[in-house]
Tab-separated table of C-alpha atoms in Angstrom:
chain	number	residue	atom	x	y	z
T	1	MET	CA	27.279	21.550	36.181
T	2	ASP	CA	30.486	20.114	34.692
T	3	ARG	CA	29.806	16.343	34.657
T	4	GLY	CA	32.854	15.874	32.430
T	5	ARG	CA	31.201	17.219	29.281
T	6	LEU	CA	33.037	18.989	26.488
T	7	ARG	CA	31.632	22.424	25.797
T	8	HIS	CA	32.096	25.697	24.056
T	9	ASP	CA	32.463	28.903	26.039
T	10	ILE	CA	29.157	29.878	27.603
T	11	GLY	CA	27.839	33.100	26.097
T	12	VAL	CA	27.425	35.923	28.561
T	13	SER	CA	24.544	38.395	28.607
T	14	GLY	CA	24.899	41.196	31.162
T	15	GLY	CA	27.379	39.167	33.202
T	16	ALA	CA	25.161	36.047	33.378
T	17	PRO	CA	25.677	32.941	31.205
T	18	CYS	CA	23.140	32.788	28.386
T	19	CYS	CA	21.392	30.161	26.286
T	20	TRP	CA	23.021	29.358	22.936
T	21	LEU	CA	19.651	29.374	21.143
T	22	CYS	CA	17.454	32.082	22.676
T	23	GLU	CA	20.242	34.174	24.247
T	24	ARG	CA	18.242	34.685	27.461
T	25	PRO	CA	20.140	34.277	30.751
T	26	LEU	CA	20.337	30.649	31.888
T	27	GLY	CA	18.399	29.525	34.936
T	28	ARG	CA	19.102	26.836	37.517
T	29	ARG	CA	18.714	23.977	35.025
T	30	ILE	CA	21.047	23.742	32.053
T	31	GLU	CA	21.080	21.093	29.350
T	32	TRP	CA	23.953	20.528	26.944
T	33	HIS	CA	23.266	20.276	23.203
T	34	HIS	CA	25.568	18.873	20.511
T	35	PRO	CA	25.316	21.265	17.504
T	36	LEU	CA	26.651	18.389	15.414
T	37	PRO	CA	24.751	15.364	16.816
T	38	ARG	CA	26.819	12.677	18.518
T	39	SER	CA	25.374	10.148	16.081
T	40	ARG	CA	27.108	12.154	13.323
T	41	GLY	CA	30.462	12.469	15.147
T	42	GLY	CA	29.780	15.614	17.200
T	43	ARG	CA	31.697	16.125	20.431
T	44	GLY	CA	31.333	19.754	21.473
T	45	THR	CA	28.328	20.965	23.435
T	46	VAL	CA	26.601	24.276	24.089
T	47	PRO	CA	24.363	25.315	27.037
T	48	LEU	CA	20.595	25.580	26.593
T	49	HIS	CA	17.472	25.989	28.674
T	50	PRO	CA	15.698	22.616	28.856
T	51	ILE	CA	12.701	24.055	26.956
T	52	CYS	CA	14.972	25.362	24.174
T	53	HIS	CA	16.697	21.973	23.892
T	54	ARG	CA	13.358	20.193	23.606
T	55	ALA	CA	12.113	22.700	21.029
T	56	ILE	CA	15.133	22.019	18.786
T	57	HIS	CA	14.645	18.248	18.868
T	58	ALA	CA	10.851	18.515	18.487
T	59	GLN	CA	11.289	20.520	15.264
T	60	ILE	CA	14.414	19.055	13.649
T	61	GLY	CA	15.814	15.513	13.395
T	62	ASN	CA	19.500	14.648	13.863
T	63	ALA	CA	20.170	14.149	10.147
T	64	GLU	CA	18.768	17.595	9.341
T	65	LEU	CA	20.621	19.161	12.295
T	66	ALA	CA	23.900	17.737	10.980
T	67	ARG	CA	23.186	18.826	7.414
T	68	ALA	CA	21.859	22.356	7.803
T	69	TYR	CA	21.578	23.549	11.404
T	70	ARG	CA	24.982	23.383	13.104
T	71	ASP	CA	25.018	27.018	14.215
T	72	ALA	CA	22.627	29.067	16.321
T	73	ALA	CA	21.886	31.603	13.559
T	74	ALA	CA	20.648	28.859	11.214
T	75	LEU	CA	18.474	27.378	13.980
T	76	ARG	CA	17.010	30.792	14.810
T	77	ALA	CA	16.026	31.197	11.134
T	78	HIS	CA	14.093	27.886	11.086
T	79	PRO	CA	10.373	28.857	10.822
T	80	GLY	CA	9.195	26.645	13.704
T	81	LEU	CA	11.997	27.730	16.011
T	82	ALA	CA	11.563	31.395	15.037
T	83	ARG	CA	7.945	31.202	16.281
T	84	PHE	CA	9.123	29.480	19.465
T	85	LEU	CA	11.829	32.125	20.051
T	86	ALA	CA	9.340	34.979	19.620
T	87	TRP	CA	7.066	33.297	22.180
T	88	ILE	CA	9.789	32.464	24.725
T	89	ALA	CA	11.556	35.857	24.538
T	90	GLY	CA	9.748	37.457	27.493
T	91	LYS	CA	9.655	34.387	29.748
T	92	PRO	CA	11.828	34.002	32.879
T	93	PRO	CA	14.972	31.805	32.670
T	94	ASP	CA	13.438	28.834	34.513
T	95	PHE	CA	10.132	28.899	32.593
T	96	HIS	CA	8.951	25.501	31.415
T	97	ALA	CA	5.932	24.314	29.437
T	98	PRO	CA	5.112	21.161	27.452
T	99	THR	CA	6.928	21.025	24.138
T	100	HIS	CA	4.948	19.958	21.103
T	101	GLY	CA	6.418	18.404	17.962
T	102	LYS	CA	6.060	19.538	14.375
T	103	ARG	CA	2.634	20.789	13.369
């Protein structure tokens, strides 16, 4: 899990680590997201479900992430991600489905 990556403290929900975006408990697979993209000088990372990570990058480009979406609250307020979060809320931690881009 470490792989030498920099990261913020993992949020904890009921004693289990949780996803930075959806706040559901993390499953077996964890991906690390740079809130400030590496291409814009970001170094720190936060834990996400793979499907949550893909949803962020399918909806928002790196330039926009760097400009307006560096924190989880701002991402959760994004209309496309808000729909995704409402849909994913009841799914198990290791749930995965194809991720579609902007519509």
